[in-house]
Coordinates of C-alpha atoms in Angstrom, one line a residue:
X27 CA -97.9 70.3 39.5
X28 CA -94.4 68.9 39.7
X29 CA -93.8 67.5 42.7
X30 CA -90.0 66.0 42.3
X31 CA -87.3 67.2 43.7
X32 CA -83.9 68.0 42.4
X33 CA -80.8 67.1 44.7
X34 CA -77.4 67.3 44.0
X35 CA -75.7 64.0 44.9
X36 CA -74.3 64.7 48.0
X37 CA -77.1 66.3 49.9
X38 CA -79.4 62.9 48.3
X39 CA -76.3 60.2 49.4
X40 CA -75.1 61.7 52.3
X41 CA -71.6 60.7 51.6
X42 CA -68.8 59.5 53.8
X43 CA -66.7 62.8 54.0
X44 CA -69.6 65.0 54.6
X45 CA -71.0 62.4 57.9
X46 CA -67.0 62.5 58.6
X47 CA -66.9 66.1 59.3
X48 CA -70.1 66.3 60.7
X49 CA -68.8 63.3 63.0
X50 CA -65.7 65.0 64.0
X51 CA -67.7 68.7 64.7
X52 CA -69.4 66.9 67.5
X53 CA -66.7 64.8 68.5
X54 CA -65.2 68.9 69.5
X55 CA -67.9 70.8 70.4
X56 CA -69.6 68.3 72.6
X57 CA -66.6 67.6 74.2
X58 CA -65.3 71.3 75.0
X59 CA -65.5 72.8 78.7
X60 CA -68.8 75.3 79.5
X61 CA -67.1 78.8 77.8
X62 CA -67.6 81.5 80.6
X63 CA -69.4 84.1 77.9
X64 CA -72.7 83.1 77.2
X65 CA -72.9 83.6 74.3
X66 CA -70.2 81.1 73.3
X67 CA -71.8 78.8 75.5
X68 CA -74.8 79.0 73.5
X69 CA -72.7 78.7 70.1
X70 CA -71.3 75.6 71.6
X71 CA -74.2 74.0 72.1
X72 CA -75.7 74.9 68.8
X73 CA -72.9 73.2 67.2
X74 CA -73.5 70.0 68.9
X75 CA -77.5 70.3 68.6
X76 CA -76.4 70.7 64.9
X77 CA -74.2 68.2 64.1
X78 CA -76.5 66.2 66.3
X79 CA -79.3 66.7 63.5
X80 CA -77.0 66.1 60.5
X81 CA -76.3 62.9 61.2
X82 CA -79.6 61.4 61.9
X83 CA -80.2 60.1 58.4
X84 CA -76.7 58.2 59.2
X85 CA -78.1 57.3 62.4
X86 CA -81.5 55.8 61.0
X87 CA -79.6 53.9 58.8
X88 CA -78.0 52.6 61.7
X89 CA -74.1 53.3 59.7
X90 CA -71.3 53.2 62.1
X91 CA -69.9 56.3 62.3
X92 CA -66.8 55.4 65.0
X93 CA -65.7 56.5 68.2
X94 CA -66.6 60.1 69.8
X95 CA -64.2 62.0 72.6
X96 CA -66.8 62.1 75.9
X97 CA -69.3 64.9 76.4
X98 CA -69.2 67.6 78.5
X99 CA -71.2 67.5 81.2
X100 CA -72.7 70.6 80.8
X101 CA -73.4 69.4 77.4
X102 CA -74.8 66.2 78.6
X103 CA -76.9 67.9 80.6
X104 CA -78.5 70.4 77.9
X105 CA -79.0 67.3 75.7
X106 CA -80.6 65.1 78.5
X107 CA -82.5 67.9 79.0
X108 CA -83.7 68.4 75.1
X109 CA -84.4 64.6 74.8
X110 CA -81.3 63.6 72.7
X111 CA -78.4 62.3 74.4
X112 CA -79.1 59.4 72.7
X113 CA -78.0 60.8 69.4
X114 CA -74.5 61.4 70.9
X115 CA -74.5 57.3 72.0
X116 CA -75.6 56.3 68.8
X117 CA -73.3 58.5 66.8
X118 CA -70.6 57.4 69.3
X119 CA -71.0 53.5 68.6
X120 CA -72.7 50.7 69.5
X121 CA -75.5 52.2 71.9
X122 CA -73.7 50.4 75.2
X123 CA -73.6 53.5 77.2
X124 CA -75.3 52.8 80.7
X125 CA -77.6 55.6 79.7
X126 CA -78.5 54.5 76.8
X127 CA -79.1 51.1 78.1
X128 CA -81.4 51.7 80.0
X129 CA -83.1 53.8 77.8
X130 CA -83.3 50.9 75.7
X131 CA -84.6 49.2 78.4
X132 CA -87.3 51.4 78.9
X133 CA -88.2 51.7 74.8
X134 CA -88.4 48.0 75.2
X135 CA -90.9 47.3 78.0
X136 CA -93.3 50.2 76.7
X137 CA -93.1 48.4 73.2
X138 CA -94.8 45.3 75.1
X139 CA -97.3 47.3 77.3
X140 CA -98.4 49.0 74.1
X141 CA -98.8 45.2 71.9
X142 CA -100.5 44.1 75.1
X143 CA -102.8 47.1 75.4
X144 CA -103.3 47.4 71.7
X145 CA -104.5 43.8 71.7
X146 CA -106.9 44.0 74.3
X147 CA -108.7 46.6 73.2
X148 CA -109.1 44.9 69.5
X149 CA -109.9 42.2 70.9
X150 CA -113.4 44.1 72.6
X151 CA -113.6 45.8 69.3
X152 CA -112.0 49.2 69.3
X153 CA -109.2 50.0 66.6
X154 CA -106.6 51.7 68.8
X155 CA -104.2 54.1 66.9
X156 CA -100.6 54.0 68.1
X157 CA -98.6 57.4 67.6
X158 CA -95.1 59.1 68.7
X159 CA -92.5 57.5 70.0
X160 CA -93.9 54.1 70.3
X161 CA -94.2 54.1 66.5
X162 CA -91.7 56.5 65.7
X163 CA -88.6 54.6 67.2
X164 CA -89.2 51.8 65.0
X165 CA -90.0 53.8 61.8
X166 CA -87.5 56.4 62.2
X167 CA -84.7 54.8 63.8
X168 CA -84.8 51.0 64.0
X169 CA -86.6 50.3 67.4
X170 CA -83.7 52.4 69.4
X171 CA -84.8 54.3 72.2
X172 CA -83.6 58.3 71.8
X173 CA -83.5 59.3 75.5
X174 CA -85.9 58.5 77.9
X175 CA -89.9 58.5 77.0
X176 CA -92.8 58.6 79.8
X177 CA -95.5 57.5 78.0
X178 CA -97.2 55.3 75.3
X179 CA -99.5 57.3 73.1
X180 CA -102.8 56.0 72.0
X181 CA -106.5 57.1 70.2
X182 CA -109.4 55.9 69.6
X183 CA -112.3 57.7 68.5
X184 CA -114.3 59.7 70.9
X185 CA -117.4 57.3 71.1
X186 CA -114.7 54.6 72.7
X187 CA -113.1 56.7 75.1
X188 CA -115.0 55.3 78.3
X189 CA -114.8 51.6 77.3
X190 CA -111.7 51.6 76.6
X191 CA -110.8 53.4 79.7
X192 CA -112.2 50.6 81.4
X193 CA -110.6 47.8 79.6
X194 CA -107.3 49.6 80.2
X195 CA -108.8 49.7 84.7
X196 CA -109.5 45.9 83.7
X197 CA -105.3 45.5 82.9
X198 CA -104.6 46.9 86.3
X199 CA -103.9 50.5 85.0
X200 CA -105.2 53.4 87.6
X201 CA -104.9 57.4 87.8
X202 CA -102.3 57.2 89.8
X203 CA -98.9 59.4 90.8
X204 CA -95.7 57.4 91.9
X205 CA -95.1 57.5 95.5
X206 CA -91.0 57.5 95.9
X207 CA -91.1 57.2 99.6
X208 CA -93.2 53.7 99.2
X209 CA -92.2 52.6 95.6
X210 CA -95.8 52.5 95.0
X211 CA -98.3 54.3 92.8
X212 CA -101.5 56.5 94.7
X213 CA -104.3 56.8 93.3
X214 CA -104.9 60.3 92.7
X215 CA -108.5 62.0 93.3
X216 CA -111.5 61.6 91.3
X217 CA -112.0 65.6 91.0
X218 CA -108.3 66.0 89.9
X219 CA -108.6 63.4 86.5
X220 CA -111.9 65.1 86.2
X221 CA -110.7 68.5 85.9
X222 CA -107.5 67.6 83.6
X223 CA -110.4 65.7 81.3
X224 CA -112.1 68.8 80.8
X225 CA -108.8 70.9 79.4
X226 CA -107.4 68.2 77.5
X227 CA -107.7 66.0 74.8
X228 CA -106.3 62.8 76.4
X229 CA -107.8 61.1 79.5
X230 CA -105.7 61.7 82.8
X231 CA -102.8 59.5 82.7
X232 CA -103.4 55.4 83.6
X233 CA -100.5 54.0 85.2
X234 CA -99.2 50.8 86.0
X235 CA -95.8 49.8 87.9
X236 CA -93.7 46.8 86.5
X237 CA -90.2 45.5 87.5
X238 CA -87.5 46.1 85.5
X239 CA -84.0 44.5 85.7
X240 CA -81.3 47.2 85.9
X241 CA -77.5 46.5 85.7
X242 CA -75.2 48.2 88.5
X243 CA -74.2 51.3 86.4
X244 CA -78.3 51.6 84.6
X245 CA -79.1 51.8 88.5
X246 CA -76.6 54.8 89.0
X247 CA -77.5 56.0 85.8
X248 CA -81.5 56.3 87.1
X249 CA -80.6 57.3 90.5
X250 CA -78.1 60.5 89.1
X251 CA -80.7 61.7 86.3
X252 CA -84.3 60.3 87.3
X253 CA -85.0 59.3 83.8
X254 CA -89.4 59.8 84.5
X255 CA -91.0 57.5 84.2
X256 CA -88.4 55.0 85.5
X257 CA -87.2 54.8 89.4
X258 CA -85.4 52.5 91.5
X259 CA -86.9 51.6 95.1
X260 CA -84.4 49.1 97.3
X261 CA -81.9 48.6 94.3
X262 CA -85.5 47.6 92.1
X263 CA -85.9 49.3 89.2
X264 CA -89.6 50.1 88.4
X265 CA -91.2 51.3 85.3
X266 CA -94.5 53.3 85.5
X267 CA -95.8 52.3 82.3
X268 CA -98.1 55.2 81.2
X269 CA -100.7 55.4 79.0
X270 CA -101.6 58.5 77.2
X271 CA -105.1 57.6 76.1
X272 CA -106.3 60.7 73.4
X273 CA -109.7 61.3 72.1
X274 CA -108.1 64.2 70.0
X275 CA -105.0 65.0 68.6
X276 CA -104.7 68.9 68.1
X277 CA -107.6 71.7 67.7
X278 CA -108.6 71.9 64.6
X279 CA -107.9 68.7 63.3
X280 CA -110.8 65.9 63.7
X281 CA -110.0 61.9 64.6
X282 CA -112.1 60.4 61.8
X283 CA -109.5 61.4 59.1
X284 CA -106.6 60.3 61.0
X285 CA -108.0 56.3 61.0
X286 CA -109.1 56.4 57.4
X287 CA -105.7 57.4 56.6
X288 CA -104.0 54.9 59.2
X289 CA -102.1 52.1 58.2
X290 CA -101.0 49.0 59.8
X291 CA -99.0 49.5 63.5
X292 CA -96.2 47.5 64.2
X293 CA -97.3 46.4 67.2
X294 CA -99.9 44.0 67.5
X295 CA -103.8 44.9 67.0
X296 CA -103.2 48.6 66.4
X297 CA -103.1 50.9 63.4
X298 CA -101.2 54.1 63.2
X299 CA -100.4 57.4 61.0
X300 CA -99.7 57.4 57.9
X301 CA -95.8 58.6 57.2
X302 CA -97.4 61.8 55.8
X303 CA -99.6 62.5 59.0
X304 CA -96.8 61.6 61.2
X305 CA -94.3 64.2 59.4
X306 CA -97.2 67.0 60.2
X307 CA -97.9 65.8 63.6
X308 CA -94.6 65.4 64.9
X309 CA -93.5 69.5 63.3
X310 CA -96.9 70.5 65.0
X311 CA -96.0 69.0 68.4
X312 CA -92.5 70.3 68.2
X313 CA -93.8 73.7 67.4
X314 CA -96.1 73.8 70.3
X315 CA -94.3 72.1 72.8
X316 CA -91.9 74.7 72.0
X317 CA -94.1 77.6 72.7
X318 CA -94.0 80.4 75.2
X319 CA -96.6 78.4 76.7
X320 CA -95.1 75.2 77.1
X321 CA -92.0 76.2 76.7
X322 CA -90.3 72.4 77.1
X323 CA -88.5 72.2 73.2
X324 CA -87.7 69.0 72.9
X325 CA -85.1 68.7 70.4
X326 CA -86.3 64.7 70.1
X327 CA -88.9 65.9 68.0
X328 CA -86.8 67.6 66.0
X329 CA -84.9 64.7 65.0
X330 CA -88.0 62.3 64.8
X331 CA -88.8 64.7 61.5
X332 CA -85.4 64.9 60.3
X333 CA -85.4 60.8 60.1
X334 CA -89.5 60.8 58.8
X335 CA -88.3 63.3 56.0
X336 CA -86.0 60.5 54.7
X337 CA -88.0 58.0 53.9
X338 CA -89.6 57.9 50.4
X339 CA -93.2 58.0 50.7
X340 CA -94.3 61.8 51.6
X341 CA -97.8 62.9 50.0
X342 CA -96.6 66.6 49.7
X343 CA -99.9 67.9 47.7
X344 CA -102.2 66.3 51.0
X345 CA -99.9 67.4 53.1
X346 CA -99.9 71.1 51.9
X347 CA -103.5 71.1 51.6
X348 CA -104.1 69.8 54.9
X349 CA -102.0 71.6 56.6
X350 CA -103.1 74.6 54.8
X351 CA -107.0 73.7 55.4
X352 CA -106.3 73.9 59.3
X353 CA -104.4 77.1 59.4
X354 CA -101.5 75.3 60.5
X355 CA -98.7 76.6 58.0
X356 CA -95.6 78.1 60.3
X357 CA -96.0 75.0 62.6
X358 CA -94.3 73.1 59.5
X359 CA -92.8 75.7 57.4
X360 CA -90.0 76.8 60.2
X361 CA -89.4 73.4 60.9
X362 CA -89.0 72.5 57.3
X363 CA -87.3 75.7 56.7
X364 CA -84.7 74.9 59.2
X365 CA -83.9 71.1 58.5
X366 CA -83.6 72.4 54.9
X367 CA -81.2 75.1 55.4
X368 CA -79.1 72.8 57.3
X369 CA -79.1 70.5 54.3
X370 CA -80.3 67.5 56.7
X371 CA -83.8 66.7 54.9
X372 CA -84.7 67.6 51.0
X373 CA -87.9 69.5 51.1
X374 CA -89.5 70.2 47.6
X375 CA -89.4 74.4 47.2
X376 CA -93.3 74.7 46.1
X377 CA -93.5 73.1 49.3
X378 CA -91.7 76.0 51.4
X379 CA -93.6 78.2 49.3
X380 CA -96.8 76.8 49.8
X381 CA -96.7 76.7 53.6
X382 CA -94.6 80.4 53.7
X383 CA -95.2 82.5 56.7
X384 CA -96.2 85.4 54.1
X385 CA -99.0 83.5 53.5
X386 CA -100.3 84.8 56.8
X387 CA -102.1 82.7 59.4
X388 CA -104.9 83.5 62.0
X389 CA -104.0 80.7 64.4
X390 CA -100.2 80.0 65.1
X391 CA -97.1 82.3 64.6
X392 CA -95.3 82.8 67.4
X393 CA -91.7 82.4 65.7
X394 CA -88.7 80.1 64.4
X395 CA -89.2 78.3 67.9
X396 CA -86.8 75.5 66.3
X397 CA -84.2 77.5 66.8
X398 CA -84.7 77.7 70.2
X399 CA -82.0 75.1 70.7
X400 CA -79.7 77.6 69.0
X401 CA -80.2 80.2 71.6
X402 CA -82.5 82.5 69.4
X403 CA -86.0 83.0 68.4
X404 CA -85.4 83.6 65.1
X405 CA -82.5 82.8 62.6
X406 CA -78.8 81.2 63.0
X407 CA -76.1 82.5 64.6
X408 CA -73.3 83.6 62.8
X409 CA -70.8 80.9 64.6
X410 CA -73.0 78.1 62.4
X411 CA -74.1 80.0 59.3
X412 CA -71.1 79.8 57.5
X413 CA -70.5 76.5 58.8
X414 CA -73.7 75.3 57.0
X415 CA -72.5 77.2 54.3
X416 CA -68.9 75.6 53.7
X417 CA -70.0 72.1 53.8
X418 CA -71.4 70.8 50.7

């Protein structure tokens, strides 16, 4: 089977006009007042989310793409809440925004907890296996933080669960909530990680609180938009490193595969996912975290595939099959569907075809939820279709 794939030049280069336009788009739309019909409001935003998209390879290039007018703060508030106002700081410069300071900030510590972490358990003999954002900022967009992040996510294989749970204990981390009123973590009850243990495939959250040095306008920036899992208690800031400790990834898909595949983390004494298992993972967590269930799309996500679809290196044929083996198909293909439509990542067509909803599936169809950020279950709306259309 052929697996190449056949670009013109200015879908494969992203050229200067085309990131131009796309720049100036948002420059507009994110900057224009809250229409009073809903429905523009929501073609508004899906402007912004769009152009937002289309310049990510740009933005994981790190090119300078100038100057932006200021967002909206409707808009700003939409994209804080989708988990990328940090596109809109990158694309707008030099990433000096208080807000995107201190997401930095943030990125930053939780890049140390997880080398620290990571080493300790090697060190007693467990391979841990880094995954999301920890290893996706770096990979996908040169260690810069997009938005806020709560946790660090880390597996190890079922059998290691418990000790590693109690080298983590042996680092200071607990079960624990923050208490705001005190600026200090409670422990919560024993029957309360017990029963989230049961239902999940992570252990109940370990925690651990850690100073963090906040400039004046990061502290106002916090204490206007509580960026979780960051707070500031008597002008301190504190970060509640968090540690997502997973046994499992998804249903259907067993851990032993994952670590055979891995390849070497970043971060110190840890392995991760291959580029191929993180571009399935990350359109599988979009698609459920964007569920009726959930219901929390994080357009983040989104993005993290649009950047992981740029970089050579894809096995399409074990991707397809995998994905395929599992039942999994419209997790990916709306996803893929989507970013290639908008002409943001080149996806091979036997690919689409491949992983087509026709092809039926007994375990996950629930809709284009990608397009959730676009105000619609399924499809575009007519104010960006022809937009899409226009610009080569």
């Amino acid at each position: 089977m052929d697996t190449t794939l056949e670009r013109d030049a200015s879908a494969a280069t992203e050229p200067r006009h085309r990131l131009a336009r796309w720049h100036a788009e948002l420059s507009e739309t994110a900057a224009e007042a809250r229409p009073s019909d809903a429905r523009l409001a929501a073609a508004t935003l899906a402007r912004t989310h769009v152009a937002l998209l289309s310049l990510v390879p740009a933005l994981r290039e790190g090119t300078h793409l100038g100057p932006l007018k200021p967002m909206a703060a409707w808009i700003r508030a939409a994209l804080i809440d989708t988990s990328v106002d940090s596109l809109h700081h990158l694309a707008d410069g030099d990433g000096t925004h208080p807000a995107q300071r201190t997401y930095q900030r943030m990125a930053e510590a939780q890049a140390r907890c997880a080398a620290e972490v990571s080493t300790a358990l090697r060190d007693q003999g467990i391979v841990p296996l880094l995954f999301k954002g920890v290893e996706l900022r770096p990979r996908a967009f040169g260690g810069r933080a997009i938005s806020s992040s709560t946790d660090v996510d880390l597996l190890v294989r079922p059998a290691d669960i418990e000790r590693a749970r109690g080298i983590l204990q042996g680092l200071g981390f607990v079960h624990a909530r923050y208490d705001p009123a005190a600026g200090r973590l409670v422990e919560v009850p024993r029957e309360k990680t017990e029963a989230h243990e049961k239902t999940h495939r992570e252990l109940y959250p370990l925690c651990r609180l850690a100073p963090v040095h906040l400039e004046p306008d990061e502290i106002e920036f916090v204490r206007a938009f509580s960026p979780t899992p960051l707070f500031v208690h008597d002008g301190q800031g504190l970060l509640m490193e968090v540690i997502d400790l997973h046994r499992g990834l998804f249903v259907r898909m067993e851990v032993d595969s994952l670590f055979e595949r891995a390849v070497p983390s970043l971060h110190a004494g840890a392995v991760t996912l291959s580029l191929t298992d993180h571009v399935w993972t990350t359109a599988l967590r979009f698609y459920l975290e964007s569920s009726t269930v959930h219901n929390d799309p994080k357009q983040r996500d989104l993005a993290y595939l649009a950047a992981l679809l740029s970089l050579p290196g894809i096995d399409w044929p074990a991707l397809v099959k995998l994905v395929s083996a599992a039942d999994l198909r419209p997790a990916l293909f709306y996803s893929l569907r989507l970013l290639s439509r908008l002409q943001i990542a080149a996806v091979p067509a036997w690919v689409l075809d491949e992983l087509h909803v026709r092809r039926g599936s007994h375990y996950m169809d629930f809709g284009c939820r990608a397009t959730r950020m676009l105000g619609l279950v399924e499809g575009l709306p007519p104010e960006i279709d022809p937009l899409v259309r226009q610009w080569p």
